[in-house]
Coordinates of N, CA and C in Angstrom, one line a residue:
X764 N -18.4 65.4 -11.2 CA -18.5 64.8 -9.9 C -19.8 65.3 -9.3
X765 N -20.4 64.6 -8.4 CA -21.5 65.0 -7.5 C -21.4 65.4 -6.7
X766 N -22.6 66.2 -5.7 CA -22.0 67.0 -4.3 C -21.9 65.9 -3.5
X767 N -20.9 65.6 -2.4 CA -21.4 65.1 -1.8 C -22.3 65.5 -0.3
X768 N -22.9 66.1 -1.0 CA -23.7 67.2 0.3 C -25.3 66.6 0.0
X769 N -25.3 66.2 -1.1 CA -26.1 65.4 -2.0 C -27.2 64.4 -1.2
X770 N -28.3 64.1 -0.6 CA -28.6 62.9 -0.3 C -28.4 61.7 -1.7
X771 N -28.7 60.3 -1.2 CA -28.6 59.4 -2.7 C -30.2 59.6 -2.8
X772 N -30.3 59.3 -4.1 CA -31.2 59.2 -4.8 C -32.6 58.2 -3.9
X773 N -33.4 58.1 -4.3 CA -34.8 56.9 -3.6 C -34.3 55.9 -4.6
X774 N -34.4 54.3 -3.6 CA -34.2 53.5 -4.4 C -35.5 52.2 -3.8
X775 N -35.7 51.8 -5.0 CA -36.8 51.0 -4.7 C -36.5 49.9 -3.3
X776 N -37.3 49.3 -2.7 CA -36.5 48.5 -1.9 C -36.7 46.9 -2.6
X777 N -35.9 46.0 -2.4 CA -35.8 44.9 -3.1 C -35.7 43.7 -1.7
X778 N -36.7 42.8 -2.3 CA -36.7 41.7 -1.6 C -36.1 40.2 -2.2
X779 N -35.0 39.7 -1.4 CA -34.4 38.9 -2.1 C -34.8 37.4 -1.4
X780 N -35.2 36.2 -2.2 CA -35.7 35.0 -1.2 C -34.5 34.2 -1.6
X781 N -34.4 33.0 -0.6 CA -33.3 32.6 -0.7 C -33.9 31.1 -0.4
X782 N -33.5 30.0 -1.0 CA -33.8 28.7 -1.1 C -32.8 27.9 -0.5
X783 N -33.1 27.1 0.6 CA -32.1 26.2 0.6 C -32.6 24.5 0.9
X784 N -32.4 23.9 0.2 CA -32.5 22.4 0.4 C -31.6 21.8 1.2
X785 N -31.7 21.1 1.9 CA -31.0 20.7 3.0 C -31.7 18.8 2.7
X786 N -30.1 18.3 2.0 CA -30.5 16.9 1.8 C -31.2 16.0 3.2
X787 N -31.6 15.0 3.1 CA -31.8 13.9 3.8 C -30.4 13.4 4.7
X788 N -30.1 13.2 5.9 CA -29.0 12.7 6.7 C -28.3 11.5 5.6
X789 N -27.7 11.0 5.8 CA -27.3 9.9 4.8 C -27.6 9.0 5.9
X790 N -27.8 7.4 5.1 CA -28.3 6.0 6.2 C -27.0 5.1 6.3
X791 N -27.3 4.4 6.5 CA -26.0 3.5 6.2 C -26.0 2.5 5.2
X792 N -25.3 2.3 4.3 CA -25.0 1.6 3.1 C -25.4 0.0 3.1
X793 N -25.8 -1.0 4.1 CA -25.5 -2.1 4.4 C -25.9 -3.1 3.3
X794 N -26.8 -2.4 2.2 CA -27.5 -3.6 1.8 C -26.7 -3.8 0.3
X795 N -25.7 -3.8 -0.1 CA -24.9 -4.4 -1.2 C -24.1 -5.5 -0.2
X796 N -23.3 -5.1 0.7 CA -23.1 -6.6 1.4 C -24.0 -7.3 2.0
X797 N -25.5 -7.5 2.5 CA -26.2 -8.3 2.2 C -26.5 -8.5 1.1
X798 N -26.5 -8.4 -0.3 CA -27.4 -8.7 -1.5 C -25.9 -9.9 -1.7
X799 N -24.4 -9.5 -1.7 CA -23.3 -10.6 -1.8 C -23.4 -11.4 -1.0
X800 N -23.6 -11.4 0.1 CA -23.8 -12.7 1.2 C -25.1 -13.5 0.7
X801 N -26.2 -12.9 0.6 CA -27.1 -13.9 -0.3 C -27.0 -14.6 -1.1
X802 N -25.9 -13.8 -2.1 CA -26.1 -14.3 -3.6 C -24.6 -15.5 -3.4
X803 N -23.7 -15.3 -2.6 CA -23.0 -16.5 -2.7 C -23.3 -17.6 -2.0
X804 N -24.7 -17.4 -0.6 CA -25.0 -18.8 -0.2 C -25.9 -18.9 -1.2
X805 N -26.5 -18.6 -2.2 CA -27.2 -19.2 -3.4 C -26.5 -20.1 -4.4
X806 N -25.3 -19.6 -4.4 CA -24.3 -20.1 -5.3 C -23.9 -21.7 -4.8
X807 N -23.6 -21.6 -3.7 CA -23.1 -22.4 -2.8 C -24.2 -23.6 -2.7
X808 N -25.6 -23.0 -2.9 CA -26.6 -24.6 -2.4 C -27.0 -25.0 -4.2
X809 N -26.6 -24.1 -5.4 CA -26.6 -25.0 -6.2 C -25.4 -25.7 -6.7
X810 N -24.5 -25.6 -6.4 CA -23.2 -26.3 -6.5 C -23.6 -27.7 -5.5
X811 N -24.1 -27.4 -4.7 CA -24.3 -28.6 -3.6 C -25.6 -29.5 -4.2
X812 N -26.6 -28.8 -4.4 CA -27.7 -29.8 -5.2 C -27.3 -29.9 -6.3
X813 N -26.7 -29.7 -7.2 CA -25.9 -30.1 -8.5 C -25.0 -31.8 -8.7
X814 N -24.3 -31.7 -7.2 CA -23.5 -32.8 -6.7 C -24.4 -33.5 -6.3
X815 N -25.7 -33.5 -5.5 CA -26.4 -34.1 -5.2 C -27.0 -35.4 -6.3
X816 N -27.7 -34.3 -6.6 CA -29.1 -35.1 -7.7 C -28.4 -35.5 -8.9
X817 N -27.1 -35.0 -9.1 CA -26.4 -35.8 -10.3 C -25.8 -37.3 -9.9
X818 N -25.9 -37.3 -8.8 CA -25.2 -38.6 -8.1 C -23.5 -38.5 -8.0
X819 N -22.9 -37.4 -7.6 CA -21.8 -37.3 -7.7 C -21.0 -36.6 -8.4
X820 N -21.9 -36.5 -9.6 CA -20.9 -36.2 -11.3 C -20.7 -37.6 -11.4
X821 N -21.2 -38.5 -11.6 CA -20.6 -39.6 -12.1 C -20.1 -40.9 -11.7
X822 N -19.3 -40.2 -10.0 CA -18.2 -40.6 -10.0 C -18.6 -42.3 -9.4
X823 N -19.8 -42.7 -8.8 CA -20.2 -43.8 -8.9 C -20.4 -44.7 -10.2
X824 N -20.5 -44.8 -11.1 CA -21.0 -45.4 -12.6 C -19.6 -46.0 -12.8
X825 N -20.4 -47.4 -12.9 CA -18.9 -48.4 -13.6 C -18.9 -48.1 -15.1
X826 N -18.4 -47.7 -15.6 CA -18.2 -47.4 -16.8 C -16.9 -48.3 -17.7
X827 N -17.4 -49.0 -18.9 CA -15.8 -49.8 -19.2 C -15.8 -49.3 -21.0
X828 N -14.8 -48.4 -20.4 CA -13.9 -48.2 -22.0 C -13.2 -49.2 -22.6
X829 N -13.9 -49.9 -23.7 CA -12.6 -50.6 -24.5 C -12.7 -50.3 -25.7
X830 N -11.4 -49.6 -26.1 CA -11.3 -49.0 -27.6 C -9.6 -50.1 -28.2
X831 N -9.9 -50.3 -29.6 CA -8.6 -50.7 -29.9 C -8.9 -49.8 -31.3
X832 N -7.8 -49.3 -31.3 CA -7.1 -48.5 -32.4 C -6.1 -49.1 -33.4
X833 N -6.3 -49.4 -34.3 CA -5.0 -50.1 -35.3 C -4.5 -49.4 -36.3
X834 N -3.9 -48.0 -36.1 CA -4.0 -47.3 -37.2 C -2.4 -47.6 -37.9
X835 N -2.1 -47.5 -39.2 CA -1.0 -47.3 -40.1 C 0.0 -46.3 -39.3
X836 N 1.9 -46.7 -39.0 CA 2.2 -45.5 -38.5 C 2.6 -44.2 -39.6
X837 N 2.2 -43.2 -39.6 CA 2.8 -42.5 -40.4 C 4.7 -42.2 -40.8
X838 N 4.4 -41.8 -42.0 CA 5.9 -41.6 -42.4 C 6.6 -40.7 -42.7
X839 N 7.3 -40.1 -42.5 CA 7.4 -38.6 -43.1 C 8.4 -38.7 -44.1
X840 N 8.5 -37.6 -45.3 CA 9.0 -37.9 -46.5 C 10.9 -37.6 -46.0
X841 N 11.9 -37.6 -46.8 CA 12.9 -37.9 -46.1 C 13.3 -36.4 -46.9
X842 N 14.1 -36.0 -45.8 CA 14.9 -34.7 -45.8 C 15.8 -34.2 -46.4
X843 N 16.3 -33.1 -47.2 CA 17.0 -33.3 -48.1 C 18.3 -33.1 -47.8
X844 N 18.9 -33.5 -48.1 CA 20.8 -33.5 -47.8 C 21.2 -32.4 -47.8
X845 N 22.1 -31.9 -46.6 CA 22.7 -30.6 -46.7 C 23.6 -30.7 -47.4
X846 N 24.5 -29.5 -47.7 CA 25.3 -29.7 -48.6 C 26.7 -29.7 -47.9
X847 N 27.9 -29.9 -48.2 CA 29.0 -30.0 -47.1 C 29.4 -28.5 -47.4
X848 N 30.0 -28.6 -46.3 CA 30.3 -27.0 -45.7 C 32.4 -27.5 -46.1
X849 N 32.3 -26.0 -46.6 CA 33.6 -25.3 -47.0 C 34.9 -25.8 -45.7
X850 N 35.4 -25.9 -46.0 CA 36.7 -26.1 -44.7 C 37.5 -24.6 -44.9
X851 N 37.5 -24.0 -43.8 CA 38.0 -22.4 -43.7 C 39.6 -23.1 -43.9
X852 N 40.4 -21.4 -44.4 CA 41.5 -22.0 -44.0 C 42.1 -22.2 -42.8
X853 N 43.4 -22.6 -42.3 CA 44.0 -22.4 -40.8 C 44.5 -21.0 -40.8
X854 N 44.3 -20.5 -39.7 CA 44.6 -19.3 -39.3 C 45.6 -19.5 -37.9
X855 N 46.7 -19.0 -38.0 CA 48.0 -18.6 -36.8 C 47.4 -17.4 -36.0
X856 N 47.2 -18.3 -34.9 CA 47.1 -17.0 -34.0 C 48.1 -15.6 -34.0
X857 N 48.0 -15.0 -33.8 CA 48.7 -13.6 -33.7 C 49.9 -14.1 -32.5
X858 N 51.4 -13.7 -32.6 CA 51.9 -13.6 -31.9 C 52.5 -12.4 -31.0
X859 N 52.5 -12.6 -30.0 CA 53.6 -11.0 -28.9 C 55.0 -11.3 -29.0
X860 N 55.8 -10.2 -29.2 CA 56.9 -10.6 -29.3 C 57.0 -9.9 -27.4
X861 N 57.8 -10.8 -27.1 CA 58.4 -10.4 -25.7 C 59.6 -9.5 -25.9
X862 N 59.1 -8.7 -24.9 CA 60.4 -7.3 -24.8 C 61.3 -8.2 -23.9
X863 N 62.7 -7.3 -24.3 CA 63.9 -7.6 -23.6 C 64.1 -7.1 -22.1
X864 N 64.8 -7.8 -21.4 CA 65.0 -6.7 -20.3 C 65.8 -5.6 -20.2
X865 N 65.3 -5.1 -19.3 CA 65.8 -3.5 -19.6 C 67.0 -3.6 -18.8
X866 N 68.3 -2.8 -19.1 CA 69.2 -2.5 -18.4 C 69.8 -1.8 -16.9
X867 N 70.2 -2.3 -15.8 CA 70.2 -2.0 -14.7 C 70.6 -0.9 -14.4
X868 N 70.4 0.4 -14.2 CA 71.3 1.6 -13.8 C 71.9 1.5 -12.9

């Protein structure tokens, strides 16, 4: 053990630096819901010039289908005969015999 009557020893003195970063405030987030609000009125005016400049999809054009089809009906080959089924024998149901009545005390 040491005295403690002792001073401590000399100790070098030490300088400690200390760093601190301190982020940027945060901003507000807004611009992913503008980039979707853009991008579906984008969507929206080619669906509409699509309908446009196509004339509709079509839907004006007289168009006249006439197809005649004459085909053979098909046949299918014929099925082969079951075979007849066994006739089980008859079977009696099970009977209860009924109890008698019991006597009056």
């Amino acid at each position: 053990m040491t005295d403690p009557n002792v001073p401590p020893p000399e100790r070098p003195e030490v300088v400690h630096n200390t760093t601190i970063n301190n982020p940027p405030p945060q901003r507000g987030g807004g611009g992913s819901v503008m980039a979707l609000l853009v991008g579906g009125v984008i969507v929206v005016l080619i669906i509409i010039g699509f309908v446009l400049f196509s004339n509709g999809g079509g839907l004006d054009r007289d168009t006249k289908v006439d197809v005649d089809v004459d085909l053979p009906r098909p046949e299918l080959p014929k099925a082969p005969d079951l075979p007849d089924l066994p006739t089980p024998p008859p079977v009696e149901p099970p009977t209860v015999p009924q109890p008698s009545p019991a006597p009056a005390n």
